[in-house]
PDB file of C-alpha atoms and ligand atoms in Angstrom:
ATOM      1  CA  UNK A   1     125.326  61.361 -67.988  1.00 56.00           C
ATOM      2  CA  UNK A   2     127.980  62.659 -65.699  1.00 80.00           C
ATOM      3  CA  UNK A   3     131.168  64.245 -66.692  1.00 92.00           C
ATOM      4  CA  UNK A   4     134.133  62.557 -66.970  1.00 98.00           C
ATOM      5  CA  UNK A   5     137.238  64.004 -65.204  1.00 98.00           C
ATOM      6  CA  UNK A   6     140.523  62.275 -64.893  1.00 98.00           C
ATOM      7  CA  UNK A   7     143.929  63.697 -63.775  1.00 99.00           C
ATOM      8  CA  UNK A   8     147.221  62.162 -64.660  1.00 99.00           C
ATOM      9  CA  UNK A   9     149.750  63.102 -62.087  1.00 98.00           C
ATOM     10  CA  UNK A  10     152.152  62.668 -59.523  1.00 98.00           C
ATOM     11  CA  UNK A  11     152.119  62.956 -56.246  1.00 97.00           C
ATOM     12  CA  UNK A  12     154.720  65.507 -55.799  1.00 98.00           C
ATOM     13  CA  UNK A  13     154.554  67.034 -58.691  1.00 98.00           C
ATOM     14  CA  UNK A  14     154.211  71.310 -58.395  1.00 98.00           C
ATOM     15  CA  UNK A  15     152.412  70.913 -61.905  1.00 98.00           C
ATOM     16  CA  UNK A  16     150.140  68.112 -61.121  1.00 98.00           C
ATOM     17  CA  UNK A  17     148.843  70.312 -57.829  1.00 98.00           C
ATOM     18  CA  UNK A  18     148.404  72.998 -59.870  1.00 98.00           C
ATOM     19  CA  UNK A  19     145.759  71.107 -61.688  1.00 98.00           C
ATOM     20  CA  UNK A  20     144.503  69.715 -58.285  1.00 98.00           C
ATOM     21  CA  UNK A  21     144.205  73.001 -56.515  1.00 98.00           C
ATOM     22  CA  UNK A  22     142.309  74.766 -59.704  1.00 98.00           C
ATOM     23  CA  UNK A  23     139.699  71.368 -59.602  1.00 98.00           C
ATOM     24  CA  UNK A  24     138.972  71.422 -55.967  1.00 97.00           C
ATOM     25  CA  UNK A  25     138.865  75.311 -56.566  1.00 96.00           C
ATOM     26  CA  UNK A  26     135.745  74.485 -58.954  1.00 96.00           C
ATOM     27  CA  UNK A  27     134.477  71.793 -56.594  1.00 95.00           C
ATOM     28  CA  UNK A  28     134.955  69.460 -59.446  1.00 96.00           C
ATOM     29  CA  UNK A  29     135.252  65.592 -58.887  1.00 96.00           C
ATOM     30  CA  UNK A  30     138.010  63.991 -60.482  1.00 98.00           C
ATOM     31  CA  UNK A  31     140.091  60.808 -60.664  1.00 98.00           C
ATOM     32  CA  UNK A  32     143.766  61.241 -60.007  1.00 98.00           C
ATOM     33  CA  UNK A  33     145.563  58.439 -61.791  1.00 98.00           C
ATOM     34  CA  UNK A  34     149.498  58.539 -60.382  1.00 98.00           C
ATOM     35  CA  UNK A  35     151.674  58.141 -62.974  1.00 98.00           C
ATOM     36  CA  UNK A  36     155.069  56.266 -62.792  1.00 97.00           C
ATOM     37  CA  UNK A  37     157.410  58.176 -64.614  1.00 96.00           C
ATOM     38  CA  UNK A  38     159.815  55.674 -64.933  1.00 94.00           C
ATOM     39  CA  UNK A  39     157.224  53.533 -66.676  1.00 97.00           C
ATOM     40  CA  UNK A  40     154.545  55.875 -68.200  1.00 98.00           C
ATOM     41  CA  UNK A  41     150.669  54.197 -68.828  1.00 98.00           C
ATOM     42  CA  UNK A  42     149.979  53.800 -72.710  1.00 98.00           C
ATOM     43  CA  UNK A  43     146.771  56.468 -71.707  1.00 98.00           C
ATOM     44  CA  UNK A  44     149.738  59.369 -70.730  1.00 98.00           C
ATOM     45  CA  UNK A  45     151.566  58.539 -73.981  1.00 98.00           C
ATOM     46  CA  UNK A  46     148.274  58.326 -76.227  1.00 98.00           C
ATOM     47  CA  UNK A  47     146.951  61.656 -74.772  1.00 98.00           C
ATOM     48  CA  UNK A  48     149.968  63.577 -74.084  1.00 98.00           C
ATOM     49  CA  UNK A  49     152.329  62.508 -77.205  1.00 98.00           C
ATOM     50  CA  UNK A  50     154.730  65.298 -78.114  1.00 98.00           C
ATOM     51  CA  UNK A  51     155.754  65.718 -74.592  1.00 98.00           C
ATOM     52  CA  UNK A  52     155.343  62.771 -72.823  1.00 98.00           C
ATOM     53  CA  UNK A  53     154.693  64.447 -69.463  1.00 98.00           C
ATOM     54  CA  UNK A  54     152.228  64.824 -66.471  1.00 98.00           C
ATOM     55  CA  UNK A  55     149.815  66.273 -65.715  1.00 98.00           C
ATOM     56  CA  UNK A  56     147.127  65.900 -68.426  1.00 99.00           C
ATOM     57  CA  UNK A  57     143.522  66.473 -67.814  1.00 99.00           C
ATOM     58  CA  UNK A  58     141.409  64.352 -69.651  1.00 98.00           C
ATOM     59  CA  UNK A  59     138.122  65.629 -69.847  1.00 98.00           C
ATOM     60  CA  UNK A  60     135.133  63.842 -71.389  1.00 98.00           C
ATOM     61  CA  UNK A  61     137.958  61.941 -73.409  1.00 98.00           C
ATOM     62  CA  UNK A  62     139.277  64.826 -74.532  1.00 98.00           C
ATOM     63  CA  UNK A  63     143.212  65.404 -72.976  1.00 98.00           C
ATOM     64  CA  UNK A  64     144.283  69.023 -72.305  1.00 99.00           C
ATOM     65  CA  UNK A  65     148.257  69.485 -71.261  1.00 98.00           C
ATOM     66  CA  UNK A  66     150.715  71.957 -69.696  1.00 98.00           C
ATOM     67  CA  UNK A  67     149.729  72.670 -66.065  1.00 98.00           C
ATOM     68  CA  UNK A  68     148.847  76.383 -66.733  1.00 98.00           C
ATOM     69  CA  UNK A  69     146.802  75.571 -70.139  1.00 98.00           C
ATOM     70  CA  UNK A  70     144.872  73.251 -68.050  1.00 98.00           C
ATOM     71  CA  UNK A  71     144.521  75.822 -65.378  1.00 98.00           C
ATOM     72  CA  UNK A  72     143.020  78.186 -67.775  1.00 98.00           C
ATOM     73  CA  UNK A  73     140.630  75.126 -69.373  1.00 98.00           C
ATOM     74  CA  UNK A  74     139.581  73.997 -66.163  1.00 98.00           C
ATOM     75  CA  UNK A  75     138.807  77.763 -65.131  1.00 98.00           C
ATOM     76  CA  UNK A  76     136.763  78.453 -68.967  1.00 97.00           C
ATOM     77  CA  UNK A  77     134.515  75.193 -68.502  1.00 97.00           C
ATOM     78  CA  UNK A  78     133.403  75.442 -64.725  1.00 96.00           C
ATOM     79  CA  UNK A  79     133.200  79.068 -64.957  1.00 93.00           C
ATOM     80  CA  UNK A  80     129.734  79.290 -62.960  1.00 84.00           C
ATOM     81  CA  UNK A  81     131.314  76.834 -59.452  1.00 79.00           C
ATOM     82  CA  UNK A  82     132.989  79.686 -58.175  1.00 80.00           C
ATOM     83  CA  UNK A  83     134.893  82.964 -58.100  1.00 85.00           C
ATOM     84  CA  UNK A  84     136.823  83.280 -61.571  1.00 95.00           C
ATOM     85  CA  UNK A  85     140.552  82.044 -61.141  1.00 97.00           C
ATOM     86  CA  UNK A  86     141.605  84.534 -64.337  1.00 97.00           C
ATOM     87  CA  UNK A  87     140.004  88.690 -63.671  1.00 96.00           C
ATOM     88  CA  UNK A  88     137.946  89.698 -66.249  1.00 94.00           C
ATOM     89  CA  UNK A  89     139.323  92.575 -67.321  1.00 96.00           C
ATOM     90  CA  UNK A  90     141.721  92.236 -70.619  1.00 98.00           C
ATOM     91  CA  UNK A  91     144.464  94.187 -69.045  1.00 98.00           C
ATOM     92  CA  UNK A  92     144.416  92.058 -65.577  1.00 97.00           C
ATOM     93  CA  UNK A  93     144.339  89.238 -67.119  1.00 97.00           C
ATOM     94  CA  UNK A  94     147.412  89.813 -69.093  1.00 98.00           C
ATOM     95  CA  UNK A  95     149.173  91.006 -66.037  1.00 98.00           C
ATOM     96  CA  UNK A  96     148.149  87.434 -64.258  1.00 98.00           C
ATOM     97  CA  UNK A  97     149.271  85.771 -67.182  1.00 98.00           C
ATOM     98  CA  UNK A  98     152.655  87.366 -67.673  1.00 98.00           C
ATOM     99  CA  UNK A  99     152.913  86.486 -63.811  1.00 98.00           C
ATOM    100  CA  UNK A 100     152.277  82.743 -64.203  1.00 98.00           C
ATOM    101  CA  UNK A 101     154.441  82.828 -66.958  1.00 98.00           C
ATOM    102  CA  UNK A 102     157.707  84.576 -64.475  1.00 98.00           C
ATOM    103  CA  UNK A 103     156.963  81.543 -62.321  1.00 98.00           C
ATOM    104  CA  UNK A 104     158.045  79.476 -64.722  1.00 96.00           C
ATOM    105  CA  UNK A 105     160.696  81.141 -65.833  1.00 96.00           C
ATOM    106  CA  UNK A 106     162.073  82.733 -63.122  1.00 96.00           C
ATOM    107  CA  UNK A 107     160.790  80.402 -59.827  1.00 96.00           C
ATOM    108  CA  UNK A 108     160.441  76.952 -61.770  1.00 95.00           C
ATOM    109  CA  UNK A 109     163.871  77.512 -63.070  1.00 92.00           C
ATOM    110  CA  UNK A 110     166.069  78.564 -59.874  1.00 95.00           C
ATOM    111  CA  UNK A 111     164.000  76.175 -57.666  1.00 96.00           C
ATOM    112  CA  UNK A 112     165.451  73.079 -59.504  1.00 95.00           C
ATOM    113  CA  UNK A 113     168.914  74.224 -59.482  1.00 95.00           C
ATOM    114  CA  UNK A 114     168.937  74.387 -55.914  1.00 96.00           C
ATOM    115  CA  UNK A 115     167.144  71.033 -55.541  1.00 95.00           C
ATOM    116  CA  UNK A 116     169.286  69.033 -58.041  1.00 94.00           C
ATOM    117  CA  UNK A 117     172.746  71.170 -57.283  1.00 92.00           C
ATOM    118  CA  UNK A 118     175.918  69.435 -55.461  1.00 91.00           C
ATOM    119  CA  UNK A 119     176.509  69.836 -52.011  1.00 89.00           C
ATOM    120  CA  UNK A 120     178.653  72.633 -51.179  1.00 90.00           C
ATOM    121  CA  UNK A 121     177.794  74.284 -54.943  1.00 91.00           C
ATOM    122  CA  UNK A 122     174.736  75.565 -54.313  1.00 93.00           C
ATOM    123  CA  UNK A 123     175.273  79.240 -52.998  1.00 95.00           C
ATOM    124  CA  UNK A 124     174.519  80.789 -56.528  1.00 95.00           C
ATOM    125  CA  UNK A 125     171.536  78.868 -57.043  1.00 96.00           C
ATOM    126  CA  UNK A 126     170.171  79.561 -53.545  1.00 97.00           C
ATOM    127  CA  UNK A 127     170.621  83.498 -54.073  1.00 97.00           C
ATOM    128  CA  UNK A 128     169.428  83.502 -57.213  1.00 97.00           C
ATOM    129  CA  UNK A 129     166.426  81.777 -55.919  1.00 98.00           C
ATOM    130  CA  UNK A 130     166.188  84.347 -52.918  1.00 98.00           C
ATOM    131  CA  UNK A 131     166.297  86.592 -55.637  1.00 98.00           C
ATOM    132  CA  UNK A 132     163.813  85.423 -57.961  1.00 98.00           C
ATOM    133  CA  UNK A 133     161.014  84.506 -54.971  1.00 98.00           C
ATOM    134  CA  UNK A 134     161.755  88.577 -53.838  1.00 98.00           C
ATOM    135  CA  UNK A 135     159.986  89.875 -57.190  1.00 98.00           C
ATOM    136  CA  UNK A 136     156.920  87.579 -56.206  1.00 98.00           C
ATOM    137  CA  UNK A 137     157.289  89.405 -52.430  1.00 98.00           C
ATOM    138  CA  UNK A 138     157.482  92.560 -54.052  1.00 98.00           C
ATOM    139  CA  UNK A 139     154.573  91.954 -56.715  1.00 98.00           C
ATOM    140  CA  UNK A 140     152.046  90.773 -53.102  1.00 98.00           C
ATOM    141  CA  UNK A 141     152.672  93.831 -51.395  1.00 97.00           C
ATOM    142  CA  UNK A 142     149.785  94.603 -49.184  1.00 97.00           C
ATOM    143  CA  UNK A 143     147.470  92.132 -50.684  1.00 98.00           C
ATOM    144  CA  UNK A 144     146.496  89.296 -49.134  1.00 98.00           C
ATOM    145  CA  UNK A 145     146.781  86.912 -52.336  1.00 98.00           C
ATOM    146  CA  UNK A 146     148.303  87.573 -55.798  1.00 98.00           C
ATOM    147  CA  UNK A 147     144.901  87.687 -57.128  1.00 91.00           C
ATOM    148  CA  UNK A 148     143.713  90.820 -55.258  1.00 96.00           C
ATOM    149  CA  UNK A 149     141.267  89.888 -52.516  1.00 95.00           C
ATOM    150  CA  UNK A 150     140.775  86.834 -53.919  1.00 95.00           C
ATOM    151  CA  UNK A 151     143.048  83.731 -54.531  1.00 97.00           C
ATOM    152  CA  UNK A 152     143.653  83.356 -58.428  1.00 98.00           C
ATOM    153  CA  UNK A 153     145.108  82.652 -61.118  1.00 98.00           C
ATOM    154  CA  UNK A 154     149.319  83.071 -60.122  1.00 98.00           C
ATOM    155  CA  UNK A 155     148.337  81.985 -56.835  1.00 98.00           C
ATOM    156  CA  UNK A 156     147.635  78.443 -58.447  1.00 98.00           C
ATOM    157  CA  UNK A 157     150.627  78.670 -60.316  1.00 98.00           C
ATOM    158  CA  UNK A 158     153.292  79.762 -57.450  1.00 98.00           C
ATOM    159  CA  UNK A 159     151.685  77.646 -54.558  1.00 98.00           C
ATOM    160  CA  UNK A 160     152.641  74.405 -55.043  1.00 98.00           C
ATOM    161  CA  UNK A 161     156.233  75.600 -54.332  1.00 98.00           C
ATOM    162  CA  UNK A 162     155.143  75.921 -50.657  1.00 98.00           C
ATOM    163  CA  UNK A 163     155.516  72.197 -50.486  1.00 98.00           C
ATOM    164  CA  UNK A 164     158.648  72.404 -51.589  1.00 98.00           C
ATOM    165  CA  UNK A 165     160.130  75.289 -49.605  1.00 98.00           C
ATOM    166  CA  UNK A 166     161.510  73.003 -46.743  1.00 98.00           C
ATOM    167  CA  UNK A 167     163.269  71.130 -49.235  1.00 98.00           C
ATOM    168  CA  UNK A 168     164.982  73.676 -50.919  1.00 97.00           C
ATOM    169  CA  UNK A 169     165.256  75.201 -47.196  1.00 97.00           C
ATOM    170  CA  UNK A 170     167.188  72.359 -45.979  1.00 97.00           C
ATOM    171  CA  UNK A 171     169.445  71.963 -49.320  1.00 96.00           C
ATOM    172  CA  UNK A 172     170.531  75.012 -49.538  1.00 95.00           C
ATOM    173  CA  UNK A 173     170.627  75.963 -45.800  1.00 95.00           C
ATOM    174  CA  UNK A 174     168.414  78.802 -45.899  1.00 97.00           C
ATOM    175  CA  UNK A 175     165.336  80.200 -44.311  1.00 98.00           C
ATOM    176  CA  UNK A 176     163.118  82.126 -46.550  1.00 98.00           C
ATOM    177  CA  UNK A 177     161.382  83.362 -43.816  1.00 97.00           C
ATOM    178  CA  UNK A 178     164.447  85.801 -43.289  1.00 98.00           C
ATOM    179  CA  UNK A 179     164.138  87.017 -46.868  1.00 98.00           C
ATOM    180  CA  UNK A 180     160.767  87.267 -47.637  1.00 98.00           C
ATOM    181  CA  UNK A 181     158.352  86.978 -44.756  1.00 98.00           C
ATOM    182  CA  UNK A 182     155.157  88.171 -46.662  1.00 98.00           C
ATOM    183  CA  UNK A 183     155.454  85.159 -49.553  1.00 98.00           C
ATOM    184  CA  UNK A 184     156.014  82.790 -46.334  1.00 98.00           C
ATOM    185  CA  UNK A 185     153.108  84.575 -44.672  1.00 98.00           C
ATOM    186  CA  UNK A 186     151.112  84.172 -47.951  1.00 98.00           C
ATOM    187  CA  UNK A 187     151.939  80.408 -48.087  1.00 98.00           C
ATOM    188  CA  UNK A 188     150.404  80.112 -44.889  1.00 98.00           C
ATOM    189  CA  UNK A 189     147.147  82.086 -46.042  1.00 98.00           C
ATOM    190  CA  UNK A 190     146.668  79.783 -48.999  1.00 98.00           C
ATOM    191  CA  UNK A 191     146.879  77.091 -46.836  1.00 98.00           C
ATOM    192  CA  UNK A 192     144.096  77.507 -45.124  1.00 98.00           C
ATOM    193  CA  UNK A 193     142.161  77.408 -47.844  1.00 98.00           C
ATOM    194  CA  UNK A 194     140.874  73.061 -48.277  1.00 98.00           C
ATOM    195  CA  UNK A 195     141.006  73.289 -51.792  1.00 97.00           C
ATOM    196  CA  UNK A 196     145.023  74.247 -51.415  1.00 98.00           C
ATOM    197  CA  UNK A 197     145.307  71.893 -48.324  1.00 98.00           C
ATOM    198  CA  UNK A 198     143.982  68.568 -49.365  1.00 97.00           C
ATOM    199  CA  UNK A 199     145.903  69.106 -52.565  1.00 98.00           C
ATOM    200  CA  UNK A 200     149.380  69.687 -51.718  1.00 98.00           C
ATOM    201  CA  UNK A 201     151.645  67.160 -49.820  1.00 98.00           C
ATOM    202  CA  UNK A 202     153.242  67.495 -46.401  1.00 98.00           C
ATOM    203  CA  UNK A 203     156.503  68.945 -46.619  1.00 98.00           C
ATOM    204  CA  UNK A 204     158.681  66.594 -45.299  1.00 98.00           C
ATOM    205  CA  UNK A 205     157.163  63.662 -47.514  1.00 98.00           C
ATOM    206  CA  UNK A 206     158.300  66.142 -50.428  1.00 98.00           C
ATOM    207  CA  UNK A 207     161.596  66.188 -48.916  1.00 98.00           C
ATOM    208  CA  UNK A 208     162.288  62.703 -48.438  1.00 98.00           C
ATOM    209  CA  UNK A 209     160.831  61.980 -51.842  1.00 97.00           C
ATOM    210  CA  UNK A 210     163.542  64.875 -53.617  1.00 97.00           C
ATOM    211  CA  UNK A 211     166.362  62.448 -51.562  1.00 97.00           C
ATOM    212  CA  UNK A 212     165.004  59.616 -53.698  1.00 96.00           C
ATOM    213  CA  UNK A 213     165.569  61.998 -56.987  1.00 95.00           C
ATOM    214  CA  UNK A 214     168.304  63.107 -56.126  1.00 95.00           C
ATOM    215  CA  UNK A 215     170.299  59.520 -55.552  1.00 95.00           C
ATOM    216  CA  UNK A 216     167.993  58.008 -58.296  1.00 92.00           C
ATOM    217  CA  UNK A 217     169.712  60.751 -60.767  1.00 91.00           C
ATOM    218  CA  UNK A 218     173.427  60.132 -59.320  1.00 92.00           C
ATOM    219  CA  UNK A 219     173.284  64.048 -57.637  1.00 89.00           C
ATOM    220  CA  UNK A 220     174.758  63.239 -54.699  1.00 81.00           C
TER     221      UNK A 220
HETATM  222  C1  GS8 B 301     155.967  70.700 -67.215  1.00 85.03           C
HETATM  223  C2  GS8 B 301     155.495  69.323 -66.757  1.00 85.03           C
HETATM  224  C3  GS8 B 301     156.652  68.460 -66.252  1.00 85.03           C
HETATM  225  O1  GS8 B 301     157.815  68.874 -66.250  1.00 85.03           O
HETATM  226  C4  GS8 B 301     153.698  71.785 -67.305  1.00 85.03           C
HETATM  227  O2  GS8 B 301     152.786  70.949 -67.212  1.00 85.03           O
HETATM  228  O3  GS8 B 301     153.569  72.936 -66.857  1.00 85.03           O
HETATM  229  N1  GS8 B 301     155.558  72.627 -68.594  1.00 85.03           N
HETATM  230  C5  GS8 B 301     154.963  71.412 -68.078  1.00 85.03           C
HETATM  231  N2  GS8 B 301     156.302  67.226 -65.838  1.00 85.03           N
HETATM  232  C6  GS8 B 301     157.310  66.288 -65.388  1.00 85.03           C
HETATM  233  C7  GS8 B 301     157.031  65.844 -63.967  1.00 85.03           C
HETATM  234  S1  GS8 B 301     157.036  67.120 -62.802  1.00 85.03           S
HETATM  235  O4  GS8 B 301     158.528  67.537 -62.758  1.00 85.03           O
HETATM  236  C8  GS8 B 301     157.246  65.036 -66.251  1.00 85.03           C
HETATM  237  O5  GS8 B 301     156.189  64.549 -66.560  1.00 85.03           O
HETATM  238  N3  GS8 B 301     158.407  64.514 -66.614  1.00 85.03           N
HETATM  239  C9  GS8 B 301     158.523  63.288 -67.318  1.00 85.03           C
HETATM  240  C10 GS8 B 301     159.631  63.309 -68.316  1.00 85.03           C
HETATM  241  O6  GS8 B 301     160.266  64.374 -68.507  1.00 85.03           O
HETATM  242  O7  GS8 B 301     159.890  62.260 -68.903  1.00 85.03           O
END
């Protein structure tokens, strides 16, 4: 009997494509079952209880959550489809992690003030952004992916941003281009790559669909 792969997501969601990218990574087939957040299935509340949100991974029947936990599952189980996502050295792998982890906290964080800020208040969240996406320029360097030679781990984690970028671009009138060319450059790498392409929207559907949030939430 086959395996049994299902992906509850959204479209736009950086978390959901975070799952997507690390699956078509693997060559894994999957289901992608979009969620409507404003209505959520009975399967996301059943396998996803204590937070309630996308993306989930149900595997076999068994649900794994948090975009970089599922990352890391995903990762573990097809370990033998291709290049590891995680290096196997204890002390790399930490470094990834804590990485991942500064996306989150630092990207994640900044990125959605500058989306969900008030016209003509969003300078501070803007150059804190700037600021926060220089440490990831800084952290590249010379490589061509975060991961070394080879696209990994915090590459998963930071690329569905790219999708984003012209949104927050056009928000908070901006080019990032002018502040950190390699990330942009890097962006562009990952692209190229199918299992990044065919998983991450086109940029200006991600804008016009952060319009929608932003009038369905009363930001404007
Ligand atoms: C965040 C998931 C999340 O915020 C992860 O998977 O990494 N730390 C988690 N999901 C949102 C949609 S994407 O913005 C969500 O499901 N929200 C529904 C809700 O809050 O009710």
């Amino acid at each position: 009997m086959g395996e049994q792969v299902v992906l509850l997501g959204t479209r736009y969601s950086g978390f959901a494509m975070r799952a997507r990218v690390a699956l078509s990574e693997k060559g894994v087939d999957y289901e992608f079952k979009e969620e409507n957040l404003g209505n959520k299935s009975p399967l996301l509340l059943q396998t996803n209880p204590i937070h309630k949100k996308i993306p989930v991974l149900i595997h076999n029947g068994n649900p794994v959550c948090e975009s970089l936990i599922i990352v890391e599952y995903i990762d573990e189980v097809w370990k033998d489809k291709s290049p590891p996502l995680l290096p196997s050295d204890p002390y790399q792998r930490a470094h990834a992690r804590l990485w991942a982890d500064l996306v989150e906290k630092k990207v994640s964080a900044s990125a959605m003030k500058v989306w969900t800020g008030k016209e003509g208040e969003r300078q501070p969240a803007v150059e804190e952004f700037i600021d926060n996406l220089k440490l990831f320029e800084r952290e590249l360097g010379e490589k061509p992916y975060f991961g070394g030679e080879s696209f990994g781990f915090v590459d998963v984690a930071l690329i569905p941003f790219y999708s984003w970028f012209e949104a927050y671009e056009i928000l908070g009138n901006f080019k990032i281009e002018e502040h950190c060319p390699t990330l942009l450059a890097w962006g562009k790498r990952c692209m190229e790559k199918e299992s990044v392409a065919k998983s991450l929207p086109n940029p200006k559907e991600v804008y016009d669909f952060v319009l929608v949030l932003r009038k369905r939430f009363g930001f404007d």
